[in-house]
Amino acid sequence: MGNFLVLQSDFGLEDGAVSAMYGVAHTVSNDIEISDLTHNIPPYDIWVASYRLYQTVKYWPKGTVFVSVVDPGVGSDRRSIACLTKSGHYIITPDNGSLSHIQYYEGIEKVIAIDEVKSRLPHSEESHTFHGRDVYAYNGARLASKQITFNELGHPIELDSIKQLEIIEAKNENNILSGSIDVLDIRFGSLWTNIPLDYLKQANYSHGDQIMVSIFHNENKVYQNIIKFVRSFADVNIGEPLVYVNSLVNIGIAVNQDSFSKLYHIGTGKEWTIQLSKVSFNL
């Protein structure tokens, strides 16, 4: 089994923060393989950090260690924690909601509270603003290189004691499907919902169907249109909207070769909800 360490943060790559995390990890062990999930999480956006873990973790081998550092509360009394997921992966992160999607969709076996005083980079005791380097990357590397076991990171805590963000449940009510717009396909501006393809199948939606798409912000309707459900972007003309199945086998809304989010000023998170209903045309 490979000794994989995967890093995520909102640090960006404009300065040396990410490189410092790499350096600490390699100082701990040269026998680990370090990769980046992303360092372009919007600053302080715990919701997106949580979703990107859910999007990515299960596609790595069991035993992979993830370090996620989106930490607006660094230096406060918020806890540093590590979890073992039911899929057999490890995540080290602040206890601020970053595990919400993993817990909701994948499940967590066990959570450890890390001792930030004892389990940290040697001689970093006077630094209180870079736990990504001094606590998370350091302990992630020790765990990935098997210098310590998961249980040796700290003491176990109750799963229901960790902070959770509110997640809107997707629903199928009389073949009207609803859910939330959880995140964007960033580079292309497509909307990723939490409505699974299985709900469309249960409601007898098929490729080629016309679907009424209604989008709400804080329950106020901000967009409505009839859009075709297709297999791929190539099934519609450039500039046309489409309903499709994204890489997580959930429903996405897009515009072929344009940004749906920018065109219609659509955001993400629990305040942004969506409703789908199949349109029948009587000739």
PDB file of C-alpha atoms in Angstrom:
ATOM      1  CA  MET A   1       0.000   0.000   0.000  1.00  0.00           C
ATOM      2  CA  GLY A   2       1.388   3.420  -0.951  1.00  0.00           C
ATOM      3  CA  ASN A   3       2.176   6.072   1.655  1.00  0.00           C
ATOM      4  CA  PHE A   4       0.021   8.815   0.136  1.00  0.00           C
ATOM      5  CA  LEU A   5      -0.463  12.278   1.633  1.00  0.00           C
ATOM      6  CA  VAL A   6      -2.954  14.606  -0.115  1.00  0.00           C
ATOM      7  CA  LEU A   7      -3.097  18.308   0.785  1.00  0.00           C
ATOM      8  CA  GLN A   8      -5.981  20.777   0.487  1.00  0.00           C
ATOM      9  CA  SER A   9      -6.098  24.416   1.584  1.00  0.00           C
ATOM     10  CA  ASP A  10      -7.303  27.929   0.813  1.00  0.00           C
ATOM     11  CA  PHE A  11      -3.692  29.191   0.758  1.00  0.00           C
ATOM     12  CA  GLY A  12      -3.304  29.581  -2.998  1.00  0.00           C
ATOM     13  CA  LEU A  13       0.136  29.296  -4.571  1.00  0.00           C
ATOM     14  CA  GLU A  14       1.199  32.940  -4.501  1.00  0.00           C
ATOM     15  CA  ASP A  15       3.483  32.573  -1.478  1.00  0.00           C
ATOM     16  CA  GLY A  16       5.465  29.861   0.307  1.00  0.00           C
ATOM     17  CA  ALA A  17       2.773  28.404   2.557  1.00  0.00           C
ATOM     18  CA  VAL A  18       2.081  25.271   0.516  1.00  0.00           C
ATOM     19  CA  SER A  19       5.768  24.712  -0.134  1.00  0.00           C
ATOM     20  CA  ALA A  20       6.414  24.924   3.617  1.00  0.00           C
ATOM     21  CA  MET A  21       3.836  22.168   4.194  1.00  0.00           C
ATOM     22  CA  TYR A  22       5.592  20.036   1.592  1.00  0.00           C
ATOM     23  CA  GLY A  23       8.923  20.726   3.252  1.00  0.00           C
ATOM     24  CA  VAL A  24       7.718  19.707   6.699  1.00  0.00           C
ATOM     25  CA  ALA A  25       6.183  16.526   5.314  1.00  0.00           C
ATOM     26  CA  HIS A  26       9.398  15.578   3.507  1.00  0.00           C
ATOM     27  CA  THR A  27      11.425  16.385   6.623  1.00  0.00           C
ATOM     28  CA  VAL A  28       9.298  13.876   8.513  1.00  0.00           C
ATOM     29  CA  SER A  29       9.772  11.230   5.808  1.00  0.00           C
ATOM     30  CA  ASN A  30      11.001  10.940   2.234  1.00  0.00           C
ATOM     31  CA  ASP A  31       9.041   7.712   1.880  1.00  0.00           C
ATOM     32  CA  ILE A  32       5.697   9.413   1.293  1.00  0.00           C
ATOM     33  CA  GLU A  33       4.145  10.588  -1.950  1.00  0.00           C
ATOM     34  CA  ILE A  34       2.590  14.041  -1.608  1.00  0.00           C
ATOM     35  CA  SER A  35      -0.162  15.290  -3.928  1.00  0.00           C
ATOM     36  CA  ASP A  36      -2.478  18.293  -3.998  1.00  0.00           C
ATOM     37  CA  LEU A  37      -6.239  18.066  -3.950  1.00  0.00           C
ATOM     38  CA  THR A  38      -6.505  21.836  -4.408  1.00  0.00           C
ATOM     39  CA  HIS A  39      -5.140  24.992  -2.806  1.00  0.00           C
ATOM     40  CA  ASN A  40      -7.734  27.224  -4.469  1.00  0.00           C
ATOM     41  CA  ILE A  41     -10.590  26.797  -2.003  1.00  0.00           C
ATOM     42  CA  PRO A  42     -12.158  30.284  -1.692  1.00  0.00           C
ATOM     43  CA  PRO A  43     -10.701  31.928   1.444  1.00  0.00           C
ATOM     44  CA  TYR A  44     -12.418  30.733   4.645  1.00  0.00           C
ATOM     45  CA  ASP A  45     -15.000  28.679   2.692  1.00  0.00           C
ATOM     46  CA  ILE A  46     -15.434  25.616   4.894  1.00  0.00           C
ATOM     47  CA  TRP A  47     -18.443  24.426   2.866  1.00  0.00           C
ATOM     48  CA  VAL A  48     -16.421  24.095  -0.345  1.00  0.00           C
ATOM     49  CA  ALA A  49     -13.547  22.450   1.553  1.00  0.00           C
ATOM     50  CA  SER A  50     -15.986  19.872   2.897  1.00  0.00           C
ATOM     51  CA  TYR A  51     -17.440  19.210  -0.548  1.00  0.00           C
ATOM     52  CA  ARG A  52     -14.056  18.821  -2.269  1.00  0.00           C
ATOM     53  CA  LEU A  53     -13.108  16.131   0.238  1.00  0.00           C
ATOM     54  CA  TYR A  54     -16.348  14.285  -0.538  1.00  0.00           C
ATOM     55  CA  GLN A  55     -15.678  14.713  -4.273  1.00  0.00           C
ATOM     56  CA  THR A  56     -12.170  13.254  -4.052  1.00  0.00           C
ATOM     57  CA  VAL A  57     -11.435  11.022  -1.044  1.00  0.00           C
ATOM     58  CA  LYS A  58     -13.126   7.816  -2.208  1.00  0.00           C
ATOM     59  CA  TYR A  59     -11.123   7.725  -5.445  1.00  0.00           C
ATOM     60  CA  TRP A  60      -7.823   7.296  -3.585  1.00  0.00           C
ATOM     61  CA  PRO A  61      -6.535   3.974  -2.196  1.00  0.00           C
ATOM     62  CA  LYS A  62      -7.575   2.989   1.311  1.00  0.00           C
ATOM     63  CA  GLY A  63      -5.118   4.255   3.886  1.00  0.00           C
ATOM     64  CA  THR A  64      -4.472   7.554   2.075  1.00  0.00           C
ATOM     65  CA  VAL A  65      -4.070  10.492   4.471  1.00  0.00           C
ATOM     66  CA  PHE A  66      -5.770  13.792   3.591  1.00  0.00           C
ATOM     67  CA  VAL A  67      -4.878  17.095   5.216  1.00  0.00           C
ATOM     68  CA  SER A  68      -7.498  19.821   4.745  1.00  0.00           C
ATOM     69  CA  VAL A  69      -6.679  23.303   6.013  1.00  0.00           C
ATOM     70  CA  VAL A  70      -9.398  25.906   5.663  1.00  0.00           C
ATOM     71  CA  ASP A  71      -9.093  27.345   9.122  1.00  0.00           C
ATOM     72  CA  PRO A  72     -10.544  30.795   9.851  1.00  0.00           C
ATOM     73  CA  GLY A  73     -10.480  29.891  13.566  1.00  0.00           C
ATOM     74  CA  VAL A  74      -6.766  29.074  13.728  1.00  0.00           C
ATOM     75  CA  GLY A  75      -5.331  29.896  17.165  1.00  0.00           C
ATOM     76  CA  SER A  76      -8.760  29.841  18.835  1.00  0.00           C
ATOM     77  CA  ASP A  77     -10.195  27.077  21.015  1.00  0.00           C
ATOM     78  CA  ARG A  78     -11.468  25.118  17.995  1.00  0.00           C
ATOM     79  CA  ARG A  79     -10.098  21.553  18.010  1.00  0.00           C
ATOM     80  CA  SER A  80      -7.750  19.877  15.578  1.00  0.00           C
ATOM     81  CA  ILE A  81      -9.089  16.446  14.699  1.00  0.00           C
ATOM     82  CA  ALA A  82      -8.346  13.357  12.646  1.00  0.00           C
ATOM     83  CA  CYS A  83     -10.941  10.912  11.396  1.00  0.00           C
ATOM     84  CA  LEU A  84     -11.025   7.432   9.934  1.00  0.00           C
ATOM     85  CA  THR A  85     -13.760   7.229   7.306  1.00  0.00           C
ATOM     86  CA  LYS A  86     -15.878   4.155   6.693  1.00  0.00           C
ATOM     87  CA  SER A  87     -14.147   3.907   3.312  1.00  0.00           C
ATOM     88  CA  GLY A  88     -10.800   3.424   5.093  1.00  0.00           C
ATOM     89  CA  HIS A  89      -9.261   6.894   4.540  1.00  0.00           C
ATOM     90  CA  TYR A  90      -7.794   9.339   7.060  1.00  0.00           C
ATOM     91  CA  ILE A  91      -8.511  13.077   7.209  1.00  0.00           C
ATOM     92  CA  ILE A  92      -6.746  15.623   9.435  1.00  0.00           C
ATOM     93  CA  THR A  93      -8.491  18.984   9.654  1.00  0.00           C
ATOM     94  CA  PRO A  94      -9.836  21.666  11.993  1.00  0.00           C
ATOM     95  CA  ASP A  95     -13.087  20.803  13.749  1.00  0.00           C
ATOM     96  CA  ASN A  96     -15.089  23.461  11.917  1.00  0.00           C
ATOM     97  CA  GLY A  97     -17.408  21.523   9.613  1.00  0.00           C
ATOM     98  CA  SER A  98     -14.868  20.339   7.031  1.00  0.00           C
ATOM     99  CA  LEU A  99     -16.025  16.745   7.511  1.00  0.00           C
ATOM    100  CA  SER A 100     -19.732  17.472   6.957  1.00  0.00           C
ATOM    101  CA  HIS A 101     -20.149  15.954   3.483  1.00  0.00           C
ATOM    102  CA  ILE A 102     -17.923  12.967   4.261  1.00  0.00           C
ATOM    103  CA  GLN A 103     -19.942  12.230   7.387  1.00  0.00           C
ATOM    104  CA  TYR A 104     -23.304  12.675   5.633  1.00  0.00           C
ATOM    105  CA  TYR A 105     -22.605  10.737   2.440  1.00  0.00           C
ATOM    106  CA  GLU A 106     -19.757   8.332   3.255  1.00  0.00           C
ATOM    107  CA  GLY A 107     -19.718   7.901   7.019  1.00  0.00           C
ATOM    108  CA  ILE A 108     -17.011   8.161   9.688  1.00  0.00           C
ATOM    109  CA  GLU A 109     -15.749   5.295  11.863  1.00  0.00           C
ATOM    110  CA  LYS A 110     -13.760   7.166  14.495  1.00  0.00           C
ATOM    111  CA  VAL A 111     -12.566  10.663  15.411  1.00  0.00           C
ATOM    112  CA  ILE A 112      -9.434  11.648  17.341  1.00  0.00           C
ATOM    113  CA  ALA A 113      -8.744  15.020  18.960  1.00  0.00           C
ATOM    114  CA  ILE A 114      -5.116  15.997  18.299  1.00  0.00           C
ATOM    115  CA  ASP A 115      -3.063  17.509  21.121  1.00  0.00           C
ATOM    116  CA  GLU A 116      -1.858  20.751  19.492  1.00  0.00           C
ATOM    117  CA  VAL A 117       0.760  21.226  22.214  1.00  0.00           C
ATOM    118  CA  LYS A 118       2.433  17.805  22.101  1.00  0.00           C
ATOM    119  CA  SER A 119       1.728  16.626  18.535  1.00  0.00           C
ATOM    120  CA  ARG A 120       3.305  19.391  16.487  1.00  0.00           C
ATOM    121  CA  LEU A 121       6.419  20.305  14.565  1.00  0.00           C
ATOM    122  CA  PRO A 122       9.327  20.567  17.030  1.00  0.00           C
ATOM    123  CA  HIS A 123      10.270  24.145  17.977  1.00  0.00           C
ATOM    124  CA  SER A 124       7.046  25.596  16.546  1.00  0.00           C
ATOM    125  CA  GLU A 125       5.423  26.218  19.938  1.00  0.00           C
ATOM    126  CA  GLU A 126       5.458  30.007  19.611  1.00  0.00           C
ATOM    127  CA  SER A 127       3.655  29.971  16.247  1.00  0.00           C
ATOM    128  CA  HIS A 128      -0.131  30.083  16.569  1.00  0.00           C
ATOM    129  CA  THR A 129      -1.267  30.977  13.030  1.00  0.00           C
ATOM    130  CA  PHE A 130       0.083  28.205  10.792  1.00  0.00           C
ATOM    131  CA  HIS A 131      -1.316  24.935  12.110  1.00  0.00           C
ATOM    132  CA  GLY A 132      -1.488  23.746   8.488  1.00  0.00           C
ATOM    133  CA  ARG A 133       2.281  23.416   8.599  1.00  0.00           C
ATOM    134  CA  ASP A 134       2.951  22.854  12.302  1.00  0.00           C
ATOM    135  CA  VAL A 135       0.115  20.455  13.209  1.00  0.00           C
ATOM    136  CA  TYR A 136      -1.681  19.124  10.125  1.00  0.00           C
ATOM    137  CA  ALA A 137       1.071  18.549   7.550  1.00  0.00           C
ATOM    138  CA  TYR A 138       3.409  17.351  10.320  1.00  0.00           C
ATOM    139  CA  ASN A 139       0.976  14.785  11.717  1.00  0.00           C
ATOM    140  CA  GLY A 140      -0.313  13.860   8.278  1.00  0.00           C
ATOM    141  CA  ALA A 141       3.218  12.945   7.226  1.00  0.00           C
ATOM    142  CA  ARG A 142       3.818  10.956  10.412  1.00  0.00           C
ATOM    143  CA  LEU A 143       0.600   9.014   9.836  1.00  0.00           C
ATOM    144  CA  ALA A 144       1.198   8.476   6.106  1.00  0.00           C
ATOM    145  CA  SER A 145       4.753   7.233   6.751  1.00  0.00           C
ATOM    146  CA  LYS A 146       3.468   4.963   9.549  1.00  0.00           C
ATOM    147  CA  GLN A 147       5.709   6.557  12.149  1.00  0.00           C
ATOM    148  CA  ILE A 148       2.611   6.730  14.337  1.00  0.00           C
ATOM    149  CA  THR A 149      -0.756   5.005  14.301  1.00  0.00           C
ATOM    150  CA  PHE A 150      -4.084   6.755  14.020  1.00  0.00           C
ATOM    151  CA  ASN A 151      -4.840   6.124  17.702  1.00  0.00           C
ATOM    152  CA  GLU A 152      -1.525   7.679  18.734  1.00  0.00           C
ATOM    153  CA  LEU A 153      -2.521  11.058  17.251  1.00  0.00           C
ATOM    154  CA  GLY A 154      -4.567  11.920  20.339  1.00  0.00           C
ATOM    155  CA  HIS A 155      -7.624  10.807  22.267  1.00  0.00           C
ATOM    156  CA  PRO A 156     -10.942   9.566  20.843  1.00  0.00           C
ATOM    157  CA  ILE A 157     -13.966  11.848  20.902  1.00  0.00           C
ATOM    158  CA  GLU A 158     -17.649  11.284  20.204  1.00  0.00           C
ATOM    159  CA  LEU A 159     -18.621  11.545  16.547  1.00  0.00           C
ATOM    160  CA  ASP A 160     -21.679  13.625  17.378  1.00  0.00           C
ATOM    161  CA  SER A 161     -19.445  16.193  19.102  1.00  0.00           C
ATOM    162  CA  ILE A 162     -17.752  17.403  15.924  1.00  0.00           C
ATOM    163  CA  LYS A 163     -19.075  20.466  14.143  1.00  0.00           C
ATOM    164  CA  GLN A 164     -21.453  19.834  11.252  1.00  0.00           C
ATOM    165  CA  LEU A 165     -22.675  22.164   8.525  1.00  0.00           C
ATOM    166  CA  GLU A 166     -26.323  21.918   7.520  1.00  0.00           C
ATOM    167  CA  ILE A 167     -26.829  19.811   4.409  1.00  0.00           C
ATOM    168  CA  ILE A 168     -30.094  20.008   2.466  1.00  0.00           C
ATOM    169  CA  GLU A 169     -31.492  16.560   1.717  1.00  0.00           C
ATOM    170  CA  ALA A 170     -32.389  15.783  -1.883  1.00  0.00           C
ATOM    171  CA  LYS A 171     -36.020  14.704  -2.307  1.00  0.00           C
ATOM    172  CA  ASN A 172     -38.292  13.019  -4.812  1.00  0.00           C
ATOM    173  CA  GLU A 173     -41.890  14.030  -4.117  1.00  0.00           C
ATOM    174  CA  ASN A 174     -44.380  12.810  -6.713  1.00  0.00           C
ATOM    175  CA  ASN A 175     -41.645  12.862  -9.379  1.00  0.00           C
ATOM    176  CA  ILE A 176     -40.748  16.470  -8.605  1.00  0.00           C
ATOM    177  CA  LEU A 177     -37.092  16.442  -7.633  1.00  0.00           C
ATOM    178  CA  SER A 178     -35.475  18.982  -5.317  1.00  0.00           C
ATOM    179  CA  GLY A 179     -32.121  19.542  -3.699  1.00  0.00           C
ATOM    180  CA  SER A 180     -29.328  22.050  -3.226  1.00  0.00           C
ATOM    181  CA  ILE A 181     -26.687  23.537  -5.507  1.00  0.00           C
ATOM    182  CA  ASP A 182     -23.676  22.359  -3.569  1.00  0.00           C
ATOM    183  CA  VAL A 183     -20.711  23.557  -5.591  1.00  0.00           C
ATOM    184  CA  LEU A 184     -19.534  24.728  -9.002  1.00  0.00           C
ATOM    185  CA  ASP A 185     -17.475  22.953 -11.599  1.00  0.00           C
ATOM    186  CA  ILE A 186     -15.207  25.932 -11.039  1.00  0.00           C
ATOM    187  CA  ARG A 187     -13.411  26.363 -14.336  1.00  0.00           C
ATOM    188  CA  PHE A 188     -16.554  25.980 -16.446  1.00  0.00           C
ATOM    189  CA  GLY A 189     -19.233  27.453 -14.194  1.00  0.00           C
ATOM    190  CA  SER A 190     -21.556  24.439 -14.213  1.00  0.00           C
ATOM    191  CA  LEU A 191     -23.843  23.871 -11.226  1.00  0.00           C
ATOM    192  CA  TRP A 192     -23.440  20.621  -9.283  1.00  0.00           C
ATOM    193  CA  THR A 193     -26.537  19.597  -7.348  1.00  0.00           C
ATOM    194  CA  ASN A 194     -27.006  16.892  -4.734  1.00  0.00           C
ATOM    195  CA  ILE A 195     -29.846  15.256  -6.711  1.00  0.00           C
ATOM    196  CA  PRO A 196     -28.676  11.733  -7.617  1.00  0.00           C
ATOM    197  CA  LEU A 197     -29.284  10.172 -11.020  1.00  0.00           C
ATOM    198  CA  ASP A 198     -31.215   7.396  -9.264  1.00  0.00           C
ATOM    199  CA  TYR A 199     -33.963   9.910  -8.449  1.00  0.00           C
ATOM    200  CA  LEU A 200     -34.376  10.706 -12.153  1.00  0.00           C
ATOM    201  CA  LYS A 201     -34.548   7.008 -12.947  1.00  0.00           C
ATOM    202  CA  GLN A 202     -37.172   6.447 -10.230  1.00  0.00           C
ATOM    203  CA  ALA A 203     -39.227   9.276 -11.717  1.00  0.00           C
ATOM    204  CA  ASN A 204     -38.843   7.849 -15.266  1.00  0.00           C
ATOM    205  CA  TYR A 205     -36.814  10.768 -16.604  1.00  0.00           C
ATOM    206  CA  SER A 206     -34.899   9.791 -19.751  1.00  0.00           C
ATOM    207  CA  HIS A 207     -32.260  11.412 -21.938  1.00  0.00           C
ATOM    208  CA  GLY A 208     -34.003  13.700 -24.382  1.00  0.00           C
ATOM    209  CA  ASP A 209     -36.712  14.730 -21.914  1.00  0.00           C
ATOM    210  CA  GLN A 210     -37.464  18.407 -21.414  1.00  0.00           C
ATOM    211  CA  ILE A 211     -37.118  19.417 -17.766  1.00  0.00           C
ATOM    212  CA  MET A 212     -38.437  22.494 -16.012  1.00  0.00           C
ATOM    213  CA  VAL A 213     -35.513  23.801 -13.955  1.00  0.00           C
ATOM    214  CA  SER A 214     -36.329  26.263 -11.163  1.00  0.00           C
ATOM    215  CA  ILE A 215     -33.589  27.765  -8.981  1.00  0.00           C
ATOM    216  CA  PHE A 216     -34.190  29.534  -5.668  1.00  0.00           C
ATOM    217  CA  HIS A 217     -32.050  31.734  -3.437  1.00  0.00           C
ATOM    218  CA  ASN A 218     -33.335  31.820   0.145  1.00  0.00           C
ATOM    219  CA  GLU A 219     -36.614  30.419  -1.244  1.00  0.00           C
ATOM    220  CA  ASN A 220     -37.005  33.260  -3.776  1.00  0.00           C
ATOM    221  CA  LYS A 221     -37.166  32.065  -7.394  1.00  0.00           C
ATOM    222  CA  VAL A 222     -34.287  33.572  -9.390  1.00  0.00           C
ATOM    223  CA  TYR A 223     -34.271  31.378 -12.511  1.00  0.00           C
ATOM    224  CA  GLN A 224     -36.681  29.159 -14.435  1.00  0.00           C
ATOM    225  CA  ASN A 225     -36.361  27.568 -17.846  1.00  0.00           C
ATOM    226  CA  ILE A 226     -37.149  24.367 -19.765  1.00  0.00           C
ATOM    227  CA  ILE A 227     -33.871  22.539 -20.417  1.00  0.00           C
ATOM    228  CA  LYS A 228     -33.102  19.294 -22.231  1.00  0.00           C
ATOM    229  CA  PHE A 229     -31.682  16.317 -20.309  1.00  0.00           C
ATOM    230  CA  VAL A 230     -28.752  15.019 -22.366  1.00  0.00           C
ATOM    231  CA  ARG A 231     -25.833  12.595 -22.157  1.00  0.00           C
ATOM    232  CA  SER A 232     -23.084  15.101 -22.959  1.00  0.00           C
ATOM    233  CA  PHE A 233     -22.402  18.733 -23.763  1.00  0.00           C
ATOM    234  CA  ALA A 234     -22.061  17.859 -27.450  1.00  0.00           C
ATOM    235  CA  ASP A 235     -25.798  17.030 -27.555  1.00  0.00           C
ATOM    236  CA  VAL A 236     -26.736  20.726 -27.549  1.00  0.00           C
ATOM    237  CA  ASN A 237     -25.530  23.721 -29.518  1.00  0.00           C
ATOM    238  CA  ILE A 238     -22.871  26.080 -28.177  1.00  0.00           C
ATOM    239  CA  GLY A 239     -24.526  28.573 -25.833  1.00  0.00           C
ATOM    240  CA  GLU A 240     -27.491  26.305 -25.036  1.00  0.00           C
ATOM    241  CA  PRO A 241     -28.257  25.103 -21.495  1.00  0.00           C
ATOM    242  CA  LEU A 242     -28.362  21.427 -20.587  1.00  0.00           C
ATOM    243  CA  VAL A 243     -29.163  19.065 -17.747  1.00  0.00           C
ATOM    244  CA  TYR A 244     -26.550  16.319 -17.431  1.00  0.00           C
ATOM    245  CA  VAL A 245     -25.027  13.736 -15.080  1.00  0.00           C
ATOM    246  CA  ASN A 246     -21.790  14.903 -13.478  1.00  0.00           C
ATOM    247  CA  SER A 247     -18.762  12.845 -12.428  1.00  0.00           C
ATOM    248  CA  LEU A 248     -20.301  12.040  -9.032  1.00  0.00           C
ATOM    249  CA  VAL A 249     -23.418  10.687 -10.794  1.00  0.00           C
ATOM    250  CA  ASN A 250     -25.479  13.611  -9.567  1.00  0.00           C
ATOM    251  CA  ILE A 251     -27.386  16.102 -11.682  1.00  0.00           C
ATOM    252  CA  GLY A 252     -25.585  19.132 -13.100  1.00  0.00           C
ATOM    253  CA  ILE A 253     -26.863  22.218 -14.912  1.00  0.00           C
ATOM    254  CA  ALA A 254     -24.631  23.872 -17.487  1.00  0.00           C
ATOM    255  CA  VAL A 255     -24.355  25.980 -20.626  1.00  0.00           C
ATOM    256  CA  ASN A 256     -22.313  24.469 -23.441  1.00  0.00           C
ATOM    257  CA  GLN A 257     -19.000  26.392 -23.573  1.00  0.00           C
ATOM    258  CA  ASP A 258     -20.129  29.109 -21.165  1.00  0.00           C
ATOM    259  CA  SER A 259     -20.591  29.615 -17.423  1.00  0.00           C
ATOM    260  CA  PHE A 260     -24.124  29.017 -16.178  1.00  0.00           C
ATOM    261  CA  SER A 261     -23.160  30.494 -12.809  1.00  0.00           C
ATOM    262  CA  LYS A 262     -21.872  33.772 -14.273  1.00  0.00           C
ATOM    263  CA  LEU A 263     -24.586  34.142 -16.889  1.00  0.00           C
ATOM    264  CA  TYR A 264     -27.409  33.846 -14.351  1.00  0.00           C
ATOM    265  CA  HIS A 265     -25.617  34.912 -11.141  1.00  0.00           C
ATOM    266  CA  ILE A 266     -26.163  31.593  -9.391  1.00  0.00           C
ATOM    267  CA  GLY A 267     -24.261  30.721  -6.201  1.00  0.00           C
ATOM    268  CA  THR A 268     -23.818  27.620  -4.076  1.00  0.00           C
ATOM    269  CA  GLY A 269     -24.559  26.349  -0.590  1.00  0.00           C
ATOM    270  CA  LYS A 270     -27.667  25.606   1.427  1.00  0.00           C
ATOM    271  CA  GLU A 271     -29.228  28.977   0.515  1.00  0.00           C
ATOM    272  CA  TRP A 272     -29.318  27.887  -3.153  1.00  0.00           C
ATOM    273  CA  THR A 273     -31.886  25.219  -3.968  1.00  0.00           C
ATOM    274  CA  ILE A 274     -33.182  23.684  -7.185  1.00  0.00           C
ATOM    275  CA  GLN A 275     -36.314  21.908  -8.384  1.00  0.00           C
ATOM    276  CA  LEU A 276     -36.717  19.674 -11.446  1.00  0.00           C
ATOM    277  CA  SER A 277     -39.953  18.517 -13.054  1.00  0.00           C
ATOM    278  CA  LYS A 278     -40.497  16.733 -16.350  1.00  0.00           C
ATOM    279  CA  VAL A 279     -42.395  18.675 -18.993  1.00  0.00           C
ATOM    280  CA  SER A 280     -44.946  16.899 -21.182  1.00  0.00           C
ATOM    281  CA  PHE A 281     -45.969  18.475 -24.459  1.00  0.00           C
ATOM    282  CA  ASN A 282     -49.446  17.609 -25.678  1.00  0.00           C
ATOM    283  CA  LEU A 283     -49.757  17.983 -29.455  1.00  0.00           C
TER     284      LEU A 283
END
